[in-house]
CSV table of C-alpha atoms in Angstrom, one decimal:
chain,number,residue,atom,x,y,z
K,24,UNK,CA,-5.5,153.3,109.1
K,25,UNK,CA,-3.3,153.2,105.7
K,26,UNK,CA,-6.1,155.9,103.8
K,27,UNK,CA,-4.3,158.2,107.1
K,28,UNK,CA,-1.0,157.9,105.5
K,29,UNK,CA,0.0,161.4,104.2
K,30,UNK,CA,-0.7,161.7,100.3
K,31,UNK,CA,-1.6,158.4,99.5
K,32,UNK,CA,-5.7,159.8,99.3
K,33,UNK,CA,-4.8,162.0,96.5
K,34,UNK,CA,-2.3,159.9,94.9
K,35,UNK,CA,-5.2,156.9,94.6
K,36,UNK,CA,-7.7,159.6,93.2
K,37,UNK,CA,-4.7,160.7,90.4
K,38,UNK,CA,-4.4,157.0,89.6
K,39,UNK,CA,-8.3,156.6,89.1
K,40,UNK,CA,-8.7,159.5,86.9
K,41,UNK,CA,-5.8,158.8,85.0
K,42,UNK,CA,-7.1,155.1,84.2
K,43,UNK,CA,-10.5,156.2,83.5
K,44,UNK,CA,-9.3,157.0,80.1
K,45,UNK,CA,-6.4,154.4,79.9
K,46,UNK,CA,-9.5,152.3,80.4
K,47,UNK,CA,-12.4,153.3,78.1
K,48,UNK,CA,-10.3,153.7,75.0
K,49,UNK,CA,-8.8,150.0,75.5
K,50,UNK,CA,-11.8,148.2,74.1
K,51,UNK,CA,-12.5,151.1,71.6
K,52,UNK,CA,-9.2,152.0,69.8
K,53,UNK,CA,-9.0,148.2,68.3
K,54,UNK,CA,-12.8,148.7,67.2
K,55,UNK,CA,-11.9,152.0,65.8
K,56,UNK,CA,-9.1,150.4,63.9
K,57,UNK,CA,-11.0,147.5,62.8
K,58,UNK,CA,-13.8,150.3,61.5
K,59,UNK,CA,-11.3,151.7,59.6
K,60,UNK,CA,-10.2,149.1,57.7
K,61,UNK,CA,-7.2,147.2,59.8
K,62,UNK,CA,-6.8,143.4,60.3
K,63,UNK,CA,-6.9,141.4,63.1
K,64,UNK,CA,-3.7,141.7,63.5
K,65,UNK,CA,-3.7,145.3,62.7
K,66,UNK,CA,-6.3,146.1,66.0
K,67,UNK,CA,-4.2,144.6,68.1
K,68,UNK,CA,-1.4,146.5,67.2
K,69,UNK,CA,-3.3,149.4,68.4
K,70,UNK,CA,-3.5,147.9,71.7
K,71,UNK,CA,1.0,147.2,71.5
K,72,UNK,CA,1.6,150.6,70.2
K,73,UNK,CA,0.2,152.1,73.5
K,74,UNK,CA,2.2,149.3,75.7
K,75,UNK,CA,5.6,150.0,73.4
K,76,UNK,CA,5.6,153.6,74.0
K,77,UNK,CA,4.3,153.1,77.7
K,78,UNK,CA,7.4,150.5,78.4
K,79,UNK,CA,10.2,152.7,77.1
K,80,UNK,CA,8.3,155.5,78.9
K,81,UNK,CA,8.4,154.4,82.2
K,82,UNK,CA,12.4,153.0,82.1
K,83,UNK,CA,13.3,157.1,81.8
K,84,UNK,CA,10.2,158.1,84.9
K,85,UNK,CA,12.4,158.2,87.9
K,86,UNK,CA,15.3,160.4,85.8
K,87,UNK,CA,12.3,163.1,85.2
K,88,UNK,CA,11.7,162.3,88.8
K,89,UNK,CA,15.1,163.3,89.5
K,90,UNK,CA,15.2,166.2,87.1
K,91,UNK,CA,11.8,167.7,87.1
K,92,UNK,CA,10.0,166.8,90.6
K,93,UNK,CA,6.9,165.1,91.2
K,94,UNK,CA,4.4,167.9,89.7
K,95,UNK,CA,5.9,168.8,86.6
K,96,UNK,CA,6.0,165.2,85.9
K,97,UNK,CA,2.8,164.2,86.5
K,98,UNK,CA,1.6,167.5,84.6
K,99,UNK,CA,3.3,165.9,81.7
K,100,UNK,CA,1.8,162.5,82.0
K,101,UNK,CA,-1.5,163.6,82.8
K,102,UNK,CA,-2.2,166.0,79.2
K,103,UNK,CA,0.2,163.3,77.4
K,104,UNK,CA,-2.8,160.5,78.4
K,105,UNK,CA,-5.7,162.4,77.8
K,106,UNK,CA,-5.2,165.1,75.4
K,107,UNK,CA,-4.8,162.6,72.4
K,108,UNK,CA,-8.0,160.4,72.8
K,109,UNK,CA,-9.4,163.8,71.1
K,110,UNK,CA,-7.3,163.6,68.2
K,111,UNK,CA,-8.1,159.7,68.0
K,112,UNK,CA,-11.3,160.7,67.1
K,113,UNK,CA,-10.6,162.4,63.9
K,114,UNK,CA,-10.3,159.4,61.7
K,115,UNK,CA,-10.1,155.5,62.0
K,116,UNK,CA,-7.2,155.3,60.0
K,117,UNK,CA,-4.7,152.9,61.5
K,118,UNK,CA,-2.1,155.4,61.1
K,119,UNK,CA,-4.2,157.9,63.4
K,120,UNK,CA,-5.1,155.8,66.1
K,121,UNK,CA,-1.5,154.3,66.5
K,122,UNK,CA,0.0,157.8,66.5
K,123,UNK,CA,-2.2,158.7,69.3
K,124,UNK,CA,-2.0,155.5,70.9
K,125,UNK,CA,1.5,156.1,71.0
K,126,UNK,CA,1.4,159.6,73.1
K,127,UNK,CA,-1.1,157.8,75.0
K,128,UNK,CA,1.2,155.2,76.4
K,129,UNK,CA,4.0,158.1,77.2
K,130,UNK,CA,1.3,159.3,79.6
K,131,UNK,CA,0.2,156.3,81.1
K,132,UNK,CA,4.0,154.9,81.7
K,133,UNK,CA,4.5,158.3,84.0
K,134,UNK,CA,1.3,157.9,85.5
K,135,UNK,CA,1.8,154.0,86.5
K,136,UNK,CA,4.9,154.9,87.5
K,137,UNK,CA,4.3,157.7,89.9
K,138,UNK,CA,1.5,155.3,91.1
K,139,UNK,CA,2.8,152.7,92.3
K,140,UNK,CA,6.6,154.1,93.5
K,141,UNK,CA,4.1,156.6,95.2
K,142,UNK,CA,2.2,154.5,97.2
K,143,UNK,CA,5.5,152.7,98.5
K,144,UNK,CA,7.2,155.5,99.5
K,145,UNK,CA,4.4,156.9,101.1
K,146,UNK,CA,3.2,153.4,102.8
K,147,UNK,CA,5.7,151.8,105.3
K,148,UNK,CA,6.3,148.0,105.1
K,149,UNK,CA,4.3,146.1,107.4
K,150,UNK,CA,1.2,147.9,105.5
K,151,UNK,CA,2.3,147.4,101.9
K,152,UNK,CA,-0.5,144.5,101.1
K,153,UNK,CA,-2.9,146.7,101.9
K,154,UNK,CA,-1.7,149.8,100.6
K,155,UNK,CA,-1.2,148.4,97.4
K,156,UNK,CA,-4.5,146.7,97.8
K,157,UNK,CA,-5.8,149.8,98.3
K,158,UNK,CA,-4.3,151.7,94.9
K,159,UNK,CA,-5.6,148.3,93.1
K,160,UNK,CA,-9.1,149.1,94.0
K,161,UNK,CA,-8.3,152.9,92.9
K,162,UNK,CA,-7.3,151.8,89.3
K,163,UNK,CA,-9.6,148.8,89.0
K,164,UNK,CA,-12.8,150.8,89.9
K,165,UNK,CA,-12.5,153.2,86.4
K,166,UNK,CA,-11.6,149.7,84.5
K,167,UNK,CA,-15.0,148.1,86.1
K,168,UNK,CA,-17.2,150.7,85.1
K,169,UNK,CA,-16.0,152.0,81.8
K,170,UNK,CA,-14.7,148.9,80.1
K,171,UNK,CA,-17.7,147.2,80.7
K,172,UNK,CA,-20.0,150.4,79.5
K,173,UNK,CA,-17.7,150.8,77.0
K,174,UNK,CA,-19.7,149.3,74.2
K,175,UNK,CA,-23.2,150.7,75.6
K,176,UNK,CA,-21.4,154.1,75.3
K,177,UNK,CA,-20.4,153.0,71.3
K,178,UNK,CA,-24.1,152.1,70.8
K,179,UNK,CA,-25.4,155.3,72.3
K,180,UNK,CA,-23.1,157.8,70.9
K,181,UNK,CA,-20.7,156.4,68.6
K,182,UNK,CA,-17.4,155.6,68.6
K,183,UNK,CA,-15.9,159.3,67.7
K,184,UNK,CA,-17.7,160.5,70.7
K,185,UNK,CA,-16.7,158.0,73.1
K,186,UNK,CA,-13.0,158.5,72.1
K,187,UNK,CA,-13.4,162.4,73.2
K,188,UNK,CA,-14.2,161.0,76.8
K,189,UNK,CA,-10.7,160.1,76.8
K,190,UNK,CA,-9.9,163.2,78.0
K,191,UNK,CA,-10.7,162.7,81.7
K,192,UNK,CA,-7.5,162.5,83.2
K,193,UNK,CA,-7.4,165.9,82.4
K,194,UNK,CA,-9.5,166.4,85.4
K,195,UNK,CA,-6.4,165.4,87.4
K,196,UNK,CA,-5.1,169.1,86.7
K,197,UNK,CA,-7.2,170.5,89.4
K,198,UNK,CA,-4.8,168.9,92.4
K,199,UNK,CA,-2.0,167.8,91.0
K,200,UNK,CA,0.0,170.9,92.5
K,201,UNK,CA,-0.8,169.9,96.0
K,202,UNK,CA,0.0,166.4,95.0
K,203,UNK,CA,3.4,166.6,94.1
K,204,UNK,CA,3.9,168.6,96.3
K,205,UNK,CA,2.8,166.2,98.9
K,206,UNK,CA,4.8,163.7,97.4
K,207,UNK,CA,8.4,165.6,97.5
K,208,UNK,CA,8.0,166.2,101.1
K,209,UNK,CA,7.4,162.5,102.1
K,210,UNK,CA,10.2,161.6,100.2
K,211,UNK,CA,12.4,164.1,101.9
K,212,UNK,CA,11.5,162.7,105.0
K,213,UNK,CA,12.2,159.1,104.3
K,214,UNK,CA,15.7,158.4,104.0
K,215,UNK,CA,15.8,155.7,102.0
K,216,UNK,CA,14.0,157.5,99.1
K,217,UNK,CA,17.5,159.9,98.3
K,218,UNK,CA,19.7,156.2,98.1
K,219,UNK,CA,20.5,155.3,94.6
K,220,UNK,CA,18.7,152.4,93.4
K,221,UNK,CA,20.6,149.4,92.1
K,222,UNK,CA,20.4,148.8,88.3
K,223,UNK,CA,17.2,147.3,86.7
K,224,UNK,CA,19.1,144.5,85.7
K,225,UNK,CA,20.2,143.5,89.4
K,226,UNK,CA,16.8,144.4,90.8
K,227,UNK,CA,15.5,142.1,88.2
K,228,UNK,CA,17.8,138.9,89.1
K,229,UNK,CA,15.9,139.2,92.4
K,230,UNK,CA,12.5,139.6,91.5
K,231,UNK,CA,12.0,137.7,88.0
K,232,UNK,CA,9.6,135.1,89.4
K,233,UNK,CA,6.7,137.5,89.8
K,234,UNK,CA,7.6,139.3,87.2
K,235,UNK,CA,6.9,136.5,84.7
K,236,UNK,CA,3.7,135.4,86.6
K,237,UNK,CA,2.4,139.0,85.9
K,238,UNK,CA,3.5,139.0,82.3
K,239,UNK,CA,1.4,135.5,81.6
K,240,UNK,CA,-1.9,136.8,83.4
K,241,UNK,CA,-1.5,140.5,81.8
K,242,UNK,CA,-1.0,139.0,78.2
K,243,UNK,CA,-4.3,136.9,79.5
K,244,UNK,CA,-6.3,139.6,80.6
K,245,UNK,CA,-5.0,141.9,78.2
K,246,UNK,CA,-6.2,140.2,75.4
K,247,UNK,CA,-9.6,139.4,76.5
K,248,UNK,CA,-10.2,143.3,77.3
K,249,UNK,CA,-8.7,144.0,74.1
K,250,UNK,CA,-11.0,141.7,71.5
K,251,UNK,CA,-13.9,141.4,73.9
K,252,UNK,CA,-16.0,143.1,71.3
K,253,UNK,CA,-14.6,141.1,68.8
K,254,UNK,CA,-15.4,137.7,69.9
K,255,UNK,CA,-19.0,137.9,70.1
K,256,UNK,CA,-21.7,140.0,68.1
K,257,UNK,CA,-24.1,140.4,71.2
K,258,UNK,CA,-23.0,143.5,72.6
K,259,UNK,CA,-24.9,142.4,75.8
K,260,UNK,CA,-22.3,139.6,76.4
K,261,UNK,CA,-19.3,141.4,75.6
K,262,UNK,CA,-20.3,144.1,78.4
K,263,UNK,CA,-20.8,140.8,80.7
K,264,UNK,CA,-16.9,139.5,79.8
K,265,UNK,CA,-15.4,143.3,80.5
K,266,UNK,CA,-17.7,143.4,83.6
K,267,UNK,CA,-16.5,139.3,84.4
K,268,UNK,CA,-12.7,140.3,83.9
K,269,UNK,CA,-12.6,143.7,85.3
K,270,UNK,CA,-15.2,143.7,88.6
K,271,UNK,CA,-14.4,140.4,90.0
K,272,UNK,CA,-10.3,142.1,89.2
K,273,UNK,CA,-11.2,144.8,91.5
K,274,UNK,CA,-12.5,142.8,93.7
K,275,UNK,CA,-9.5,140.4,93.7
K,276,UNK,CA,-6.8,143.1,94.0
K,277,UNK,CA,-8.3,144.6,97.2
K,278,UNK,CA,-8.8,141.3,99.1
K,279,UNK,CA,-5.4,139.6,98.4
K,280,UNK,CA,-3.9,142.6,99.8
K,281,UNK,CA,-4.4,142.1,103.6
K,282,UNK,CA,-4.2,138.1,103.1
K,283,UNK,CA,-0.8,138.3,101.9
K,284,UNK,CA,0.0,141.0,104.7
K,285,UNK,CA,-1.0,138.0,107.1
K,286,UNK,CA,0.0,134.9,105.2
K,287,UNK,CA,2.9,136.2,102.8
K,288,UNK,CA,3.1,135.7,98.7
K,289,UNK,CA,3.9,131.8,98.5
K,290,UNK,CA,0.0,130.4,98.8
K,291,UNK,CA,-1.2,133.1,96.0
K,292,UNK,CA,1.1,132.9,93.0
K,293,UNK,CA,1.0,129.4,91.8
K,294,UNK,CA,-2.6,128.9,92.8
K,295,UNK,CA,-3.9,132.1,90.9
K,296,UNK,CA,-1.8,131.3,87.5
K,297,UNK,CA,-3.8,127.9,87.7
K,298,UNK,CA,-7.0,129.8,88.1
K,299,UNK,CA,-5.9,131.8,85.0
K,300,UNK,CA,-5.6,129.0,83.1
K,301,UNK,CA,-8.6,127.8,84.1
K,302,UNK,CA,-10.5,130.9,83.2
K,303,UNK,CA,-8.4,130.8,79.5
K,304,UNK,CA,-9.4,127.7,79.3
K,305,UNK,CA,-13.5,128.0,79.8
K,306,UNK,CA,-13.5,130.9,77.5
K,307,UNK,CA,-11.3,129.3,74.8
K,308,UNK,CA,-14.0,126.1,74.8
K,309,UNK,CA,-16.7,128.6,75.1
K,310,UNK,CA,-15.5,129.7,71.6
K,311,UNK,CA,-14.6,126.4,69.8
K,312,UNK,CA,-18.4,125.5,71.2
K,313,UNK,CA,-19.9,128.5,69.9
K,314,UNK,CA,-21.8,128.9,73.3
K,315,UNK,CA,-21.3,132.3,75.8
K,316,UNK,CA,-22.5,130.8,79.3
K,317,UNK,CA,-19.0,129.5,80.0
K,318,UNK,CA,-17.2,132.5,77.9
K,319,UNK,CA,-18.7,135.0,80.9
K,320,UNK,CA,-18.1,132.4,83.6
K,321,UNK,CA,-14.3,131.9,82.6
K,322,UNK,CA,-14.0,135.7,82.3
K,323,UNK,CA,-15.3,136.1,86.1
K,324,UNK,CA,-12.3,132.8,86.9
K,325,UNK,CA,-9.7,135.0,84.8
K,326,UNK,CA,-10.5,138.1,86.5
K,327,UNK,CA,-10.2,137.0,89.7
K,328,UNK,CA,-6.6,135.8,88.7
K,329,UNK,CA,-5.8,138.9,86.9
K,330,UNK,CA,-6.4,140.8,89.5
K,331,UNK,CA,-5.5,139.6,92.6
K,332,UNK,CA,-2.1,138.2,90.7
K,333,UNK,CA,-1.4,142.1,90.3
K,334,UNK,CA,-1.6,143.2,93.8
K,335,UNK,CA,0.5,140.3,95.2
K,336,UNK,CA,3.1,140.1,92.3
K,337,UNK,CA,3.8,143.8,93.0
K,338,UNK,CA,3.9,143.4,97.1
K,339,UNK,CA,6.4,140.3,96.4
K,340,UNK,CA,8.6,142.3,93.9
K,341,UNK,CA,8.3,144.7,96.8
K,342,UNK,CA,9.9,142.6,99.3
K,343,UNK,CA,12.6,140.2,97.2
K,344,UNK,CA,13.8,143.6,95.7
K,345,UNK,CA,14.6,145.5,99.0
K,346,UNK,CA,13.5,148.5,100.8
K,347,UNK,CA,16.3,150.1,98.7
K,348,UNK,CA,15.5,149.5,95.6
K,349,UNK,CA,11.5,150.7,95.7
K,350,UNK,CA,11.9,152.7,92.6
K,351,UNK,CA,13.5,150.7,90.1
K,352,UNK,CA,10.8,147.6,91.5
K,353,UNK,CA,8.1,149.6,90.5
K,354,UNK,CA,9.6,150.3,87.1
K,355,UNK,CA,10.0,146.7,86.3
K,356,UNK,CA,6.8,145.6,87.7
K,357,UNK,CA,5.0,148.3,85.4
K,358,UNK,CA,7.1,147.2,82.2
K,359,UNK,CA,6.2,143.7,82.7
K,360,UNK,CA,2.4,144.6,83.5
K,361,UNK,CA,2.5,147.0,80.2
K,362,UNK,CA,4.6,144.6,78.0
K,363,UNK,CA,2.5,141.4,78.6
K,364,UNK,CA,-0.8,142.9,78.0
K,365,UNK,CA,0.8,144.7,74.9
K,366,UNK,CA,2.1,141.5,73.7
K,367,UNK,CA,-1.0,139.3,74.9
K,368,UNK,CA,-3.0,141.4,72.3
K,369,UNK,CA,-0.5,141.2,69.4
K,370,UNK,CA,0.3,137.9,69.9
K,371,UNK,CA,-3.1,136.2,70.3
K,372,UNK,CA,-4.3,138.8,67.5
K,373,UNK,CA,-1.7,137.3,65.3
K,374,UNK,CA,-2.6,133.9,66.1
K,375,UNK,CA,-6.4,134.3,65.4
K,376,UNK,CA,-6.1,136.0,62.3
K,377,UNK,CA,-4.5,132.4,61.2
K,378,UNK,CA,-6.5,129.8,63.3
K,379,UNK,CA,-8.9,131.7,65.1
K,380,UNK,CA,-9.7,133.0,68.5
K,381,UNK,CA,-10.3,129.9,70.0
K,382,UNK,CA,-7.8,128.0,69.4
K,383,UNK,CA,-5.4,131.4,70.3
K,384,UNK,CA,-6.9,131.1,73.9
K,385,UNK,CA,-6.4,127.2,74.1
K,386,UNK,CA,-2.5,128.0,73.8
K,387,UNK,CA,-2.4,130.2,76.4
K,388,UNK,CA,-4.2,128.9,78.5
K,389,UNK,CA,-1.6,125.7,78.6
K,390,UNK,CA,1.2,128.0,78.8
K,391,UNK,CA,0.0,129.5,82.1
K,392,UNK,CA,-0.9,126.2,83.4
K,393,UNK,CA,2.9,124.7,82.5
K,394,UNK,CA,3.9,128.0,84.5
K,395,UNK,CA,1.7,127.7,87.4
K,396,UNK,CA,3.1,124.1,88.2
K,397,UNK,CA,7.0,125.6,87.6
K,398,UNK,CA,6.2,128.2,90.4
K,399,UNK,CA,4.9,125.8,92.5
K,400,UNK,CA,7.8,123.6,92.3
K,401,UNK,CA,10.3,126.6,92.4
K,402,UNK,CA,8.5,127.9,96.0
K,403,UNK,CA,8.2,124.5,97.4
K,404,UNK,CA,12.3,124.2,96.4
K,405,UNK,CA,13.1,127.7,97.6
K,406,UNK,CA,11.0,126.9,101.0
K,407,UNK,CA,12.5,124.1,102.0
């Protein structure tokens, strides 16, 4: 059983924590902005602040890996991520909540990281689906529950307070001794794990097809999580599009695993950037309509998408990098997860604030459809 594998229980708790505040501030900090005064524009920068600083984060991880060991690391990244959603609190001010945004996203790109470099080290190949499957489930489950409660919780208590929940990953504390310590002996024991990895750029030439399919359906999903409160003034639908996006995304990530264990990457990729589009496309009519059943319905479509298209973007990268280069795949898949959501939210914020959110979503949702038919060509080209 792949839970049996030594450290990957505790590695998959880590990762829940950890996005348990990653995830309840996502929806919040752009409202906070937005309270305080900022633009369009200006809330989503929020949301690209925290993806900037977690992109240049994670290209130094495995060098702190190198020089501090597992536990110190993910000491660092742990109080880096939680520790500030306190000081978000203080004031609205755009200036406050992308300062603390920005030593937000130095914890989360350790944290991602570790994750997902973690879980291949510690799983062995002909498991990987599932393994990974399994650590999607662990991060989706905090984004199910506390995006989707998020703007119950801002009803309830107000935004200041539900900023100060950010602190849970400090909880992570508790056993993250044990953890790293796990961690370094596994990696000890595997071989591979002391071989320098090739360059990013090399490990990239190998693996940039996935890579840009997770970029289109993160700058997707990212945005909807991000201006899901924005787009509608019934709080009681915009909890139904962060529940459509993130539970059916759970659900999604932990299915596709063991199906691309047994049937491989080349069904999934092309079919699920179509569904993406599709989803884009409901919600972005939903809009322009002014009507929600459809906006909920094409969050559910997108989430599925956005979701599964995580787990078997991340086994594929897995497999056209090498055994050999696990680390440096695991730092390019979690820049291009990080940098398309950042850049979904600027750039779809941007192109509201000038035509609106509708149309925003309308262009998007052709762009992942033009890239869903180029991946289908390219696998039926490479196949045969």
């Amino acid at each position: 059983m792949v839970l049996r594998s030594p450290g990957l229980p505790l590695i998959l708790l880590t990762a829940s924590v950890a996005v348990a505040g990653f995830a309840l501030l996502m929806p919040i900090s752009p409202l906070w902005a937005a309270q305080g005064g900022a633009s369009e524009f200006g809330s989503g920068l929020a949301t690209t602040i925290l993806m900037a600083t977690t992109v240049l984060t994670q290209l130094q991880v495995n060098r702190w890996l190198a020089n501090w060991g597992w536990t110190r690391t993910l000491v660092l990244g742990l109080v880096a991520l939680g520790a500030p959603s306190a000081l978000q609190a203080i004031s609205p001010e755009l200036w406050v909540v992308l300062g603390t945004n920005a030593l937000r996203g130095i914890g989360f790109g350790i944290v991602t990281v570790c994750g997902s470099t973690a879980v291949a080290l510690l799983v062995p190949p002909e498991a990987r689906g599932r393994g990974v499957g399994l650590y999607g489930l662990a991060v989706s489950i905090p984004q199910l529950v506390l995006m989707s409660v998020a703007p119950l919780l801002v009803e309830l208590m107000g935004v200041r307070w539900t900023l100060v929940l950010g602190v849970i990953p400090l909880l992570a504390l508790l056993w993250v001794v044990p953890l790293g310590r796990q961690i370094e002996r596994q990696s000890a024991a595997d071989p591979l794990s002391s071989t320098a990895d090739a360059r990013l750029i090399q490990v990239l030439r190998r693996i940039w097809m996935p890579v840009v399919a997770l970029l289109l359906v993160t700058a997707s999903g990212g945005a909807v999580l991000t201006f899901a409160p924005q787009l509608v003034d019934s709080t009681g639908v915009a909890m139904a599009m962060l529940l459509g996006v993130t539970g059916v995304a759970a659900v999604g990530r932990f299915l596709v695993g063991g199906l691309s264990d047994r049937f491989g990457t080349r069904p999934f990729i092309w079919s699920l950037l179509g569904l993406a589009a599709l989803g884009m496309g409901g919600i972005a009519a939903s809009l322009i309509r002014g009507e929600v059943v459809s906006m909920v319905i094409g969050a559910g479509i997108l989430g599925l998408a956005y979701g599964a298209l995580q787990t078997v973007t991340l086994v594929r990268s897995f497999q056209d990098a090498g055994e050999e280069n696990r680390h440096s795949t695991s730092v390019i898949w979690n820049v291009g997860f990080d940098i398309g959501t950042g850049a979904g939210a600027m750039l779809i914020g941007a192109l509201a604030g000038g035509f609106g959110f509708g149309q925003a979503f309308a262009l998007t949702a052709a762009v992942v459809l033009i890239a869903a038919l180029g991946t289908l060509l390219r696998e039926r080209i490479t196949k045969s």
